[in-house]
Each structure stands twice: as C-alpha cells, then as structure tokens.
Coordinates of C-alpha atoms in Angstrom, one line a residue:
Chain A
V1 CA 25.8 79.0 155.4
V2 CA 27.7 81.4 157.7
G3 CA 30.3 81.3 160.4
P4 CA 34.0 80.7 161.0
D5 CA 33.5 76.9 160.3
A6 CA 31.2 77.4 157.2
A7 CA 33.9 76.2 154.8
E8 CA 34.7 73.2 156.9
F9 CA 31.0 72.3 157.2
L10 CA 30.5 72.4 153.5
H11 CA 33.7 70.5 152.9
R12 CA 32.4 67.7 155.0
F13 CA 28.9 67.8 153.6
Y14 CA 29.6 67.8 149.8
T15 CA 32.0 65.6 147.7
N16 CA 34.0 68.5 146.4
P17 CA 37.0 70.3 147.9
L18 CA 35.5 73.4 149.4
L19 CA 37.8 74.3 152.3
H20 CA 39.8 76.8 150.2
L21 CA 37.1 78.1 147.8
P22 CA 38.1 81.8 147.7
P23 CA 35.7 84.7 148.1
G24 CA 34.0 85.4 144.8
R25 CA 34.3 81.9 143.4
C26 CA 31.6 79.2 142.8
R27 CA 31.8 75.5 142.5
Y28 CA 29.3 72.9 141.2
V29 CA 28.8 70.4 144.0
L30 CA 27.3 66.9 144.6
A31 CA 25.6 65.8 147.8
L32 CA 25.6 62.2 148.7
K33 CA 23.6 60.2 151.2
E34 CA 25.5 58.0 153.6
D35 CA 25.0 55.1 151.1
G36 CA 27.1 57.0 148.6
F37 CA 24.3 57.8 146.2
V38 CA 23.7 61.3 144.7
Y39 CA 20.6 62.9 146.0
D40 CA 21.2 66.6 145.2
D41 CA 23.5 68.9 143.3
G42 CA 23.9 72.7 143.2
I43 CA 26.3 75.6 143.4
V44 CA 28.3 76.7 146.5
A45 CA 29.3 80.3 146.1
C46 CA 31.7 82.0 148.5
V47 CA 30.2 85.5 148.8
E48 CA 32.8 86.6 151.3
Q49 CA 35.0 84.9 153.8
D50 CA 32.8 82.7 156.1
R51 CA 29.7 83.4 154.1
F52 CA 28.4 80.9 151.4
H53 CA 25.3 81.2 149.2
V54 CA 24.3 77.6 148.4
T55 CA 21.8 76.5 145.8
T56 CA 20.3 73.0 145.2
T57 CA 18.4 71.1 142.5
S58 CA 14.9 72.4 141.9
G59 CA 12.7 71.8 144.9
G60 CA 15.7 70.4 146.8
A61 CA 16.3 73.3 149.2
P62 CA 14.1 72.1 152.1
R63 CA 15.5 68.6 152.0
V64 CA 19.1 69.7 151.8
Y65 CA 18.5 72.3 154.6
A66 CA 16.9 69.6 156.8
N67 CA 19.9 67.3 156.1
M68 CA 22.4 70.0 156.8
Q69 CA 20.7 70.9 160.1
D70 CA 20.7 67.2 161.1
Y71 CA 24.5 67.0 160.6
R72 CA 25.1 70.4 162.2
Q73 CA 23.1 69.7 165.3
T74 CA 23.8 66.0 165.8
E75 CA 27.1 65.1 164.1
W76 CA 29.2 68.3 164.1
P77 CA 27.9 70.4 167.0
E78 CA 31.5 71.6 167.6
L79 CA 31.4 73.6 164.3
N80 CA 30.6 77.3 164.5
V81 CA 28.3 77.5 161.6
W82 CA 24.7 78.6 161.1
L83 CA 22.2 77.8 158.3
T84 CA 19.6 80.2 157.0
P85 CA 17.0 79.4 154.3
I86 CA 17.1 82.3 151.8
T87 CA 14.9 80.8 149.1
E88 CA 12.2 83.4 149.6
H89 CA 14.4 86.4 150.1
W90 CA 16.1 86.3 146.6
A91 CA 14.3 86.2 143.3
V92 CA 16.6 84.8 140.6
I93 CA 16.5 85.7 136.9
A94 CA 18.7 83.7 134.6
L95 CA 20.1 85.6 131.6
N96 CA 21.9 83.6 129.0
G97 CA 23.4 84.0 125.5
P98 CA 26.3 85.5 123.6
K99 CA 25.1 89.1 124.1
V100 CA 24.6 88.8 127.8
R101 CA 27.5 91.1 128.8
R102 CA 26.4 93.8 126.2
L103 CA 23.1 94.0 128.1
L104 CA 24.3 93.7 131.7
A105 CA 27.6 95.6 131.9
P106 CA 26.0 99.0 131.2
L107 CA 23.3 98.4 133.8
I108 CA 25.6 97.4 136.6
H109 CA 28.3 100.0 136.9
D110 CA 29.9 98.7 140.1
I111 CA 30.9 95.3 138.6
D112 CA 33.8 94.8 136.2
F113 CA 32.5 92.3 133.6
S114 CA 35.8 91.5 131.9
D115 CA 36.8 87.8 131.8
E116 CA 39.8 88.5 134.0
A117 CA 37.7 90.3 136.7
F118 CA 34.6 88.1 136.4
P119 CA 35.4 84.6 135.1
H120 CA 32.9 81.9 134.7
M121 CA 31.9 80.3 138.0
S122 CA 32.2 83.5 140.1
V123 CA 29.9 85.7 142.2
R124 CA 29.9 89.5 142.6
T125 CA 27.7 92.0 144.4
G126 CA 26.6 95.3 143.0
T127 CA 23.5 97.4 142.1
I128 CA 21.1 97.1 139.2
F129 CA 18.4 99.8 138.7
G130 CA 19.0 101.0 142.2
V131 CA 18.5 97.5 143.8
P132 CA 21.2 95.3 145.4
V133 CA 22.2 92.4 143.2
R134 CA 24.1 89.2 143.9
L135 CA 25.3 88.2 140.5
F136 CA 26.4 84.7 139.7
R137 CA 28.3 84.0 136.5
V138 CA 27.0 80.4 136.1
S139 CA 25.1 78.6 133.3
F140 CA 22.8 75.7 133.1
T141 CA 22.1 76.3 129.4
G142 CA 25.7 76.0 128.2
E143 CA 25.6 79.6 126.9
M144 CA 27.4 82.4 128.6
G145 CA 25.1 83.0 131.5
F146 CA 24.4 85.0 134.6
E147 CA 22.0 84.4 137.5
I148 CA 20.7 87.7 138.7
N149 CA 19.6 87.6 142.3
V150 CA 17.6 90.5 143.6
P151 CA 15.4 90.9 146.7
A152 CA 12.1 89.2 145.8
A153 CA 9.9 92.4 146.0
H154 CA 11.9 93.9 143.1
A155 CA 11.8 90.9 140.7
T156 CA 9.0 92.1 138.5
M157 CA 10.5 95.5 138.0
I158 CA 13.9 94.1 137.2
W159 CA 12.5 91.6 134.7
E160 CA 10.5 94.2 132.9
K161 CA 13.5 96.6 132.7
L162 CA 15.7 93.9 131.4
M163 CA 13.2 93.0 128.7
A164 CA 12.8 96.6 127.7
T165 CA 16.5 97.4 127.7
G166 CA 17.3 94.1 125.9
A167 CA 14.7 94.6 123.2
S168 CA 17.2 96.1 120.7
L169 CA 19.5 93.0 121.3
G170 CA 16.7 90.6 120.5
I171 CA 16.1 89.4 124.1
T172 CA 13.4 86.8 124.5
P173 CA 12.0 84.9 127.5
Y174 CA 12.7 81.2 127.4
G175 CA 10.7 78.5 129.2
L176 CA 11.5 75.4 131.2
E177 CA 11.2 73.1 128.1
A178 CA 13.8 75.2 126.2
L179 CA 16.1 75.0 129.2
L180 CA 15.7 71.2 129.5
H181 CA 16.7 70.9 125.8
M182 CA 19.7 73.1 126.1
R183 CA 21.1 71.5 129.3
A184 CA 20.6 68.0 127.7
E185 CA 22.5 69.0 124.6
K186 CA 25.4 69.8 127.0
G187 CA 24.9 66.6 129.0
Y188 CA 24.1 68.5 132.2
I189 CA 22.1 66.1 134.5
I190 CA 18.9 66.8 136.4
V191 CA 19.0 65.1 139.8
G192 CA 15.8 63.2 140.1
Q193 CA 15.3 62.9 136.3
D194 CA 18.6 61.4 135.1
T195 CA 19.2 60.0 138.6
D196 CA 16.9 57.9 140.8
G197 CA 18.8 58.0 144.0
S198 CA 20.9 54.9 143.2
Q199 CA 23.8 56.5 141.3
T200 CA 27.2 57.3 142.6
P201 CA 29.3 60.2 141.1
F202 CA 31.3 57.6 139.2
D203 CA 28.1 56.2 137.6
L204 CA 27.3 59.7 136.3
G205 CA 30.9 60.2 134.9
M206 CA 31.4 62.8 137.7
G207 CA 34.3 61.2 139.7
W208 CA 36.0 64.6 139.1
A209 CA 33.6 66.2 141.6
I210 CA 35.1 64.1 144.4
G211 CA 38.0 65.8 146.2
K212 CA 40.9 63.4 146.0
N213 CA 42.6 64.5 149.2
K214 CA 39.6 64.8 151.4
S215 CA 39.8 62.7 154.6
D216 CA 36.1 62.4 154.8
F217 CA 32.7 63.7 153.5
V218 CA 29.2 62.4 153.8
G219 CA 29.0 59.1 151.8
K220 CA 32.7 58.7 151.3
R221 CA 33.1 55.3 153.0
S222 CA 30.1 53.9 151.1
L223 CA 32.0 54.5 147.8
K224 CA 34.2 51.6 148.7
R225 CA 31.3 49.1 149.2
P226 CA 31.6 46.0 147.1
D227 CA 28.5 46.7 145.0
I228 CA 29.6 50.3 144.5
V229 CA 33.0 49.4 143.1
A230 CA 31.6 46.4 141.0
E231 CA 31.7 46.3 137.3
N232 CA 28.6 46.8 135.2
R233 CA 26.8 49.3 137.3
P234 CA 24.2 51.4 135.5
Q235 CA 26.1 54.3 134.0
L236 CA 25.0 57.6 132.3
V237 CA 25.4 57.6 128.5
G238 CA 24.1 59.5 125.6
V239 CA 21.7 57.7 123.1
L240 CA 21.2 58.5 119.5
T241 CA 18.5 56.8 117.4
V242 CA 20.1 55.4 114.3
D243 CA 17.2 56.7 112.1
A244 CA 17.9 60.3 113.5
T245 CA 14.2 61.1 113.5
T246 CA 12.6 59.0 116.3
V247 CA 12.4 60.7 119.7
L248 CA 12.6 58.0 122.3
E249 CA 10.2 57.9 125.2
E250 CA 11.5 58.8 128.6
G251 CA 11.5 55.6 130.5
A252 CA 11.9 53.4 127.4
Q253 CA 13.9 50.3 128.2
I254 CA 17.1 49.3 126.5
S255 CA 18.2 45.9 125.3
H256 CA 21.2 44.2 123.7
I257 CA 19.0 42.3 121.3
N258 CA 16.3 43.3 118.9
T259 CA 13.3 42.2 121.0
S260 CA 11.0 42.1 118.0
E261 CA 12.5 38.8 117.3
V262 CA 10.5 36.3 119.3
S263 CA 12.5 34.8 122.0
E264 CA 11.8 31.7 124.2
T265 CA 13.4 33.1 127.3
P266 CA 12.8 36.6 128.7
E267 CA 15.3 39.1 127.6
K268 CA 17.0 41.2 130.3
M269 CA 16.7 45.0 129.9
V270 CA 20.0 46.7 130.5
G271 CA 18.9 50.3 131.0
H272 CA 16.3 53.0 130.5
V273 CA 16.0 56.4 128.8
T274 CA 16.1 59.2 131.4
S275 CA 15.8 62.3 129.2
S276 CA 14.8 62.6 125.6
Y277 CA 14.3 65.6 123.3
W278 CA 14.2 66.8 119.7
S279 CA 17.3 69.0 119.5
T280 CA 16.6 72.0 117.3
T281 CA 20.2 73.0 117.5
L282 CA 21.4 69.7 116.2
G283 CA 18.5 68.9 114.0
R284 CA 18.0 65.5 115.4
P285 CA 16.8 63.7 118.6
I286 CA 19.1 63.2 121.6
A287 CA 18.6 61.2 124.8
L288 CA 20.4 60.4 128.0
A289 CA 20.1 57.0 129.6
L290 CA 21.4 54.8 132.4
V291 CA 22.8 51.6 130.9
T292 CA 24.5 48.7 132.7
G293 CA 28.2 49.0 132.0
G294 CA 27.4 51.9 129.8
H295 CA 30.8 53.6 129.8
A296 CA 32.4 50.6 128.2
L297 CA 29.6 50.3 125.6
I298 CA 30.0 53.7 124.0
G299 CA 30.2 53.3 120.3
Q300 CA 28.0 50.1 120.3
E301 CA 24.5 49.7 118.9
L302 CA 21.7 48.6 121.2
F303 CA 17.9 48.5 120.9
V304 CA 15.0 50.4 122.4
P305 CA 11.5 48.8 122.2
M306 CA 8.9 51.4 121.7
P307 CA 5.1 51.1 121.1
D308 CA 5.5 51.3 117.3
K309 CA 8.6 49.1 116.8
V310 CA 12.1 48.3 118.1
H311 CA 14.5 51.1 117.4
P312 CA 18.2 50.6 116.9
V313 CA 20.3 53.2 118.9
K314 CA 23.9 54.0 119.3
L315 CA 25.5 54.8 122.7
V316 CA 27.7 57.9 122.8
K317 CA 29.3 60.2 125.3
P318 CA 26.6 62.2 127.1
A319 CA 27.6 65.6 125.6
F320 CA 26.1 66.4 122.2
Y321 CA 26.9 70.1 121.6
D322 CA 29.9 72.3 122.4
P323 CA 31.7 69.6 124.4
D324 CA 34.6 71.9 125.2
G325 CA 32.4 74.5 126.7
E326 CA 33.5 77.3 124.4
R327 CA 30.1 79.0 124.4
L328 CA 30.4 79.7 128.1
N329 CA 32.9 82.3 127.2
G330 CA 30.6 84.1 124.8
Chain B
M1 CA 9.6 100.8 146.0
V2 CA 6.1 99.4 145.7
D3 CA 5.3 97.6 142.5
S4 CA 1.6 97.7 141.7
K5 CA 2.0 94.4 139.8
M6 CA 3.1 92.6 143.0
P7 CA 0.6 90.0 144.2
T8 CA -1.9 91.7 146.5
F9 CA -0.8 90.2 149.7
T10 CA 2.9 90.9 149.3
R11 CA 2.3 94.7 148.9
P12 CA 3.2 96.4 152.1
D13 CA 0.9 98.6 154.2
L14 CA -2.3 97.2 152.6
L15 CA -5.5 97.0 154.6
F16 CA -7.3 94.1 152.9
F17 CA -10.1 93.5 155.4
H18 CA -12.1 95.7 157.7
G19 CA -15.0 94.2 159.6
A20 CA -18.0 95.7 161.4
S21 CA -16.8 94.7 164.9
G22 CA -13.4 96.3 164.3
T23 CA -11.5 93.5 162.7
K24 CA -8.6 94.8 160.6
L25 CA -6.3 92.6 158.5
S26 CA -3.4 94.4 156.8
T27 CA 0.0 93.8 155.5
T28 CA 2.7 95.6 157.5
P29 CA 5.2 98.1 156.2
Q30 CA 8.4 96.7 154.6
I31 CA 11.0 96.3 157.3
A32 CA 14.4 94.8 157.5
R33 CA 14.6 91.3 158.9
F34 CA 17.7 89.4 159.9
S35 CA 18.2 85.9 161.0
L36 CA 20.8 85.8 163.8
G37 CA 22.6 82.7 164.7
I38 CA 24.8 82.9 167.8
A39 CA 25.5 80.8 170.8
A40 CA 23.3 81.6 173.8
K41 CA 26.3 82.5 175.9
D42 CA 27.2 85.3 173.4
V43 CA 23.7 86.9 173.2
G44 CA 24.8 89.7 175.4
K45 CA 27.5 90.7 172.8
A46 CA 25.0 90.6 170.0
A47 CA 22.7 92.8 172.1
G48 CA 25.6 95.3 172.3
A49 CA 25.8 95.3 168.5
F50 CA 22.1 95.5 168.1
G51 CA 21.6 98.3 170.6
V52 CA 18.6 96.5 172.1
S53 CA 18.4 93.6 174.5
I54 CA 18.0 90.2 172.9
P55 CA 15.8 87.7 174.8
K56 CA 17.4 84.5 176.0
N57 CA 14.3 82.3 176.2
I58 CA 12.5 80.7 173.2
G59 CA 9.2 82.5 172.7
E60 CA 10.3 85.8 174.2
M61 CA 10.3 89.1 172.4
I62 CA 11.8 92.4 173.2
Q63 CA 10.5 95.5 171.4
A64 CA 12.1 98.9 171.5
G65 CA 10.4 101.5 169.3
Q66 CA 10.0 99.8 165.9
S67 CA 12.9 97.4 166.6
F68 CA 12.1 93.8 167.6
A69 CA 14.3 90.9 168.8
L70 CA 12.7 87.4 168.9
C71 CA 14.2 84.3 170.3
L72 CA 12.9 81.4 168.1
G73 CA 15.3 78.6 168.9
P74 CA 18.3 77.5 171.1
D75 CA 20.7 79.6 169.0
E76 CA 18.3 81.3 166.6
Y77 CA 17.0 84.8 166.7
Q78 CA 15.1 87.1 164.4
L79 CA 15.8 90.8 164.5
M80 CA 13.4 93.3 162.8
V81 CA 14.2 97.0 162.4
P82 CA 13.0 99.9 160.2
M83 CA 14.7 99.8 156.8
A84 CA 16.8 102.9 157.6
L85 CA 18.5 101.0 160.4
A86 CA 19.5 98.0 158.4
N87 CA 22.9 99.2 157.2
P88 CA 24.0 100.5 160.6
L89 CA 22.9 97.2 162.1
M90 CA 25.0 95.2 159.6
K91 CA 28.0 97.5 160.2
N92 CA 27.8 96.9 164.0
F93 CA 27.6 93.2 163.6
S94 CA 30.6 93.2 161.2
H95 CA 32.7 94.6 164.0
L96 CA 31.6 91.6 166.1
R97 CA 33.1 89.1 163.6
A98 CA 36.6 89.4 164.9
T99 CA 35.7 88.2 168.4
T100 CA 32.4 86.4 168.4
P101 CA 31.3 83.6 166.0
H102 CA 27.8 84.3 164.7
S103 CA 25.7 84.4 161.5
L104 CA 23.7 87.5 160.4
V105 CA 21.7 86.9 157.3
D106 CA 19.4 89.5 155.6
I107 CA 16.0 87.8 155.2
S108 CA 14.1 91.1 154.8
Y109 CA 12.1 90.0 151.8
S110 CA 11.7 86.3 152.7
Q111 CA 8.7 87.1 154.9
V112 CA 5.6 89.3 154.7
G113 CA 4.0 90.7 157.8
I114 CA 0.3 90.4 158.3
E115 CA -1.3 92.3 161.2
V116 CA -4.6 91.0 162.7
C117 CA -6.4 93.4 165.0
G118 CA -9.7 93.6 166.7
P119 CA -11.9 91.7 169.2
L120 CA -11.9 88.6 166.9
A121 CA -8.2 88.6 166.4
T122 CA -7.4 85.5 168.5
T123 CA -10.4 83.6 167.1
I124 CA -9.5 84.4 163.5
I125 CA -5.9 83.2 163.8
S126 CA -7.0 80.2 165.7
A127 CA -8.9 79.1 162.6
G128 CA -5.6 78.0 161.3
C129 CA -3.2 78.0 164.2
P130 CA -3.3 75.1 166.7
L131 CA -1.6 77.0 169.5
D132 CA -3.6 78.1 172.5
L133 CA -3.1 81.8 171.8
S134 CA -4.8 82.8 175.1
V135 CA -1.7 81.4 176.8
L136 CA 0.7 83.3 174.6
P137 CA 1.6 86.4 176.7
V138 CA 1.4 89.9 175.2
G139 CA 5.0 90.6 174.1
G140 CA 5.6 86.9 173.3
C141 CA 6.2 85.1 170.1
A142 CA 5.9 81.5 168.8
R143 CA 6.8 79.6 165.7
S144 CA 3.8 77.5 164.6
I145 CA 1.7 76.7 161.6
L146 CA -1.2 78.4 160.0
D147 CA -3.1 75.7 158.2
K148 CA -0.1 74.1 156.3
L149 CA 2.1 77.2 156.4
Q150 CA 5.1 78.0 158.7
V151 CA 4.2 81.1 160.7
I152 CA 5.8 83.2 163.4
V153 CA 3.1 84.6 165.7
I154 CA 3.9 87.8 167.6
K155 CA 1.4 89.0 170.1
T156 CA 1.7 92.7 170.5
G157 CA -1.6 93.2 172.4
E158 CA -4.6 91.3 173.6
Q159 CA -6.3 92.1 170.3
N160 CA -3.3 92.7 168.2
Y161 CA -1.0 90.2 166.4
Q162 CA 1.7 90.4 163.8
L163 CA 2.2 87.2 161.7
Q164 CA 5.3 86.6 159.7
I165 CA 4.5 84.5 156.7
M166 CA 6.9 83.3 154.0
R167 CA 6.5 85.5 150.9
S168 CA 5.3 82.9 148.4
F169 CA 2.6 81.9 150.8
A170 CA 1.3 85.3 151.7
P171 CA -1.7 85.2 149.3
F172 CA -2.7 81.8 150.8
A173 CA -2.4 83.1 154.3
G174 CA -4.1 86.4 153.6
K175 CA -7.1 84.7 152.0
L176 CA -7.3 82.2 154.7
L177 CA -7.4 84.9 157.4
A178 CA -9.9 87.0 155.4
K179 CA -12.2 84.0 155.0
A180 CA -12.0 83.3 158.7
A181 CA -12.7 87.0 159.4
I182 CA -15.7 87.1 157.1
Q183 CA -17.2 84.0 158.8
Y184 CA -16.6 85.2 162.3
E185 CA -17.8 88.7 161.6
A186 CA -21.0 87.3 160.1
E187 CA -21.6 84.9 163.0
L188 CA -21.1 87.9 165.4
A189 CA -23.6 89.9 163.5
L190 CA -26.1 87.0 163.4
N191 CA -25.8 86.4 167.1
S192 CA -26.3 90.0 168.0
G193 CA -29.2 90.1 165.7
E194 CA -30.9 87.4 167.8
E195 CA -30.9 89.5 170.9

C-alpha cells in the first residue's frame, strides 16, 4: 500500500491506530466488515514513509485486496494511494526459537540485531546470501521469531542454506500442525477457525486493537449497535478438560448442565470448541471456545458432550503458556 | 541465479516445447517488473522518470529495446526492464516522490513470462483465452484469463506473444499451453497428411 495517503487509508481500513506508525515498525491489525465483525487479521509494516507491506490471514489476501480496492475506488477516491498484490513476489520463511539471532545475525551483516536496534514488531531490509531480504521480527509461535521475505525465485536456495548453516544449532523444519499447537498455547486466534464472521474485537478480548481516538474506521459505527453492546454475546475463552487427558473435538458443543442426565426439555448449548490440541509443552490438552458470556464465566465448570461421554471442563483465560510473552525476547 | 530445483516452468529461458510447424513455447529471461500507480494526468512525469513513453490508453504498450510500458487500467501501469536497469529506474522514480504522488512496487518475481511463437500461436493461446486475439493489434496488450488463471497477453508480432502468468500458476499455464500445442500440431500434421 503505497502513496502519500497510504497511512490515512490504512488508518480508515483497520481498527488500529496506524496514522503515525513509524518507518520500521509493525502492528497486528484487525479488519472489520461494515457490520462490525472481524473478517481478517494481519500485520501492517511501515517499510519506509508512504510504503506499507501488509499481510493477511492465510488465504485472505485476495479478499482483503478486493475490499481495499472497493473502498479506494468508490469511498475514498480522494486519497492518493495505490494497492499492489505482492503475494507472489515474496517467498516467506518463518524462523523461530531462542537461537534465532545466533543463526541470522552472522548471515545478514547489514542489519543490527540488538533488541535496541531491532525490537519485536519491526521490519528491516538487508541482504542474505547475496539476495535482498525484507526481514520482519514478528512471531506467530510465541517464540522469538523472524519472517524472512526473499524474492520468490531464491526461496529454495535460502531455505537450504539456512538448514545447512543451522544444523549445528539443532535447526529443524516444523509443520502446520506444530504451528497450530504453539499459537493456541499462546491464545493467538486464527480468523476463520476461532472466528466465524460474527465476532467483534470485544468478543475476542481484543478491544485493545481498536484505536480509542479514531474518528472513524470501517465497522466503527456498527460496534454501537444494540446487539453488539448486549450482554452475553459469545466470547472467546480457554477450555481445560478436568480429567486433563481428553482432547475435545473441535466443534463440540458446551452446556451449563451435564447432559447425560436425562432432561424433559431440550437443553440450550451455550458455546462450541473452536480449536483443540494436545499440548506437548504443557503435557495436557488445551482448547479455545466461543461461549455465551464467556468472559464472566472464567473459573467456572461447564460440560462438553462428546461421543463417548459428557466431559466436565473448566473455563480459563485463553492463554495457556508464557502469558507475559517473555519468550518473544529470546 | 538459476536454481535447478525450481519448478520447471518458473525457470527462466527454458524452451519447453518445439513443434514441427515451428511452434515454440519458452519461458522468458528474468526481467525486472514494476507495478506503477499514478494518476493519468501525471503519466508524462512518470515517462520522464522511466526514460520511455508510457501509453495513456488501456491495452496500449510501448516498447523501446528491451523496456516495456503497459497500460493495464485507469491508473495502473506495468513497467518491464532488463534486470540491470532496475536500480536506476527505482532511483529515478524516487526523485519523483517529492512532487508527484505515485506508487512504484517491485513485482519482478510475481510473474513468469511465457513466450508463444509460431504459425499456431494465436490458436494455442485461444485454447484458454476467451479474447478475440485477431483483434488485438501487434504492440498491444490485454489483461484476460487463461483457463482459470489471470494473464497479461502481450502481442509482439502476428505469430509472437508474451504471456505474463502469476508465478505459482506457471506450471499449470505451461502444461495447458503445451497440451494445446501438442493437439494443434498433431491436427496440422494429420490434415496435411490427408492431402
């Protein structure tokens, strides 16, 4: 997103304050539809003044791009800003773990990797193995992490060189499943898995992502609608099975009563499990769920009917590991 | 830097089909590509920075040596130059920033070029592209689809086209064109065999 009005455009498009995002800094952003519901998230990075590198949830780029063009062309044609899809130009390699800087710093001489010069949520440009790199210090795993953007034709070469150079540090590839586990342990949502297009930022515990002093952004007015400010909306919580061994099914329903006891009247389900994994790190299962009035129910026991039996569960805050984010600093 | 482990159709300068009637399908050399966003009224200033005229009408292309300027939309242009000219181009446009709002974005690797040459060129591309390519003038360009893929068609001669395909879809496009070429070459051989 490039042009003299790029910052203003993004400031109107996302919930977050972006007008004064300085060159070199990144921000995690939420995108709402006009009805106030979250439909995408991502990172806005200010590469240099008037030039922003924007990422979306997996598979979301074409949809967000189309939406951005819609607003640019029909709502805000007065803004001097242009949008260019760059999904195919950059290949991105995520590198995470406490030893990340030990591997990367010697390979990229033109970037200062100290915390002062390159804090978490920043972007720098440089060269790696002779190839230009746009380096983001961002993390979806919760570990100290970098996303290494190189022109797509060089991706294989860069990957193989990182694997070879990192062998002595115990580098290993990790797959999607491992990533899903790690992000869930941190309570990082996946739009489209932990959301279904009917959650506001408040439902997700992310009211902090809304700029308090913003006069307007897409979806802002809808956040005042009666059903949006109502009590007892479905809200994102963490769920722990009391037996600490059962992995709940994603999609499993949640009830206030033990539904194995025969009831004359149908019992209302008050939520469902959105993500569920066995956490190797914690040695127990964890899950995320949307539960009616969930924020106020944290600490309480509810029930999840599963094919074998009804399982008692406890609602907790949706952050199971390293809640203060210390591991982001390595 | 050519990586031999790249998927076949993303390797530059690769002749991947050669037919009896003279059909040639090849990937083009790696070039620098830029997406330029600028108001139509300011195109003249961009041309100054580019060093080559930039066309004002959608579907027009201007070629000077190995540099191309395409007008793809009301305020959307694609500039293509040899790799060695990329940095000077970006430097020239950076001088424009102070006076003229615009967007110049490096998209060099987002597309792969596929060249289709020979007497069957139009027929082969038409197997996937719904445009009436006989109406596309030599020296013209059009954004269209090839089967399900987005494509930029550049007509450099009556029997000579350059297609710009998004990188991930280059294998699909290459195989589609090759299959069409095989079929049409075979039909040509069959028909001439009947005479």
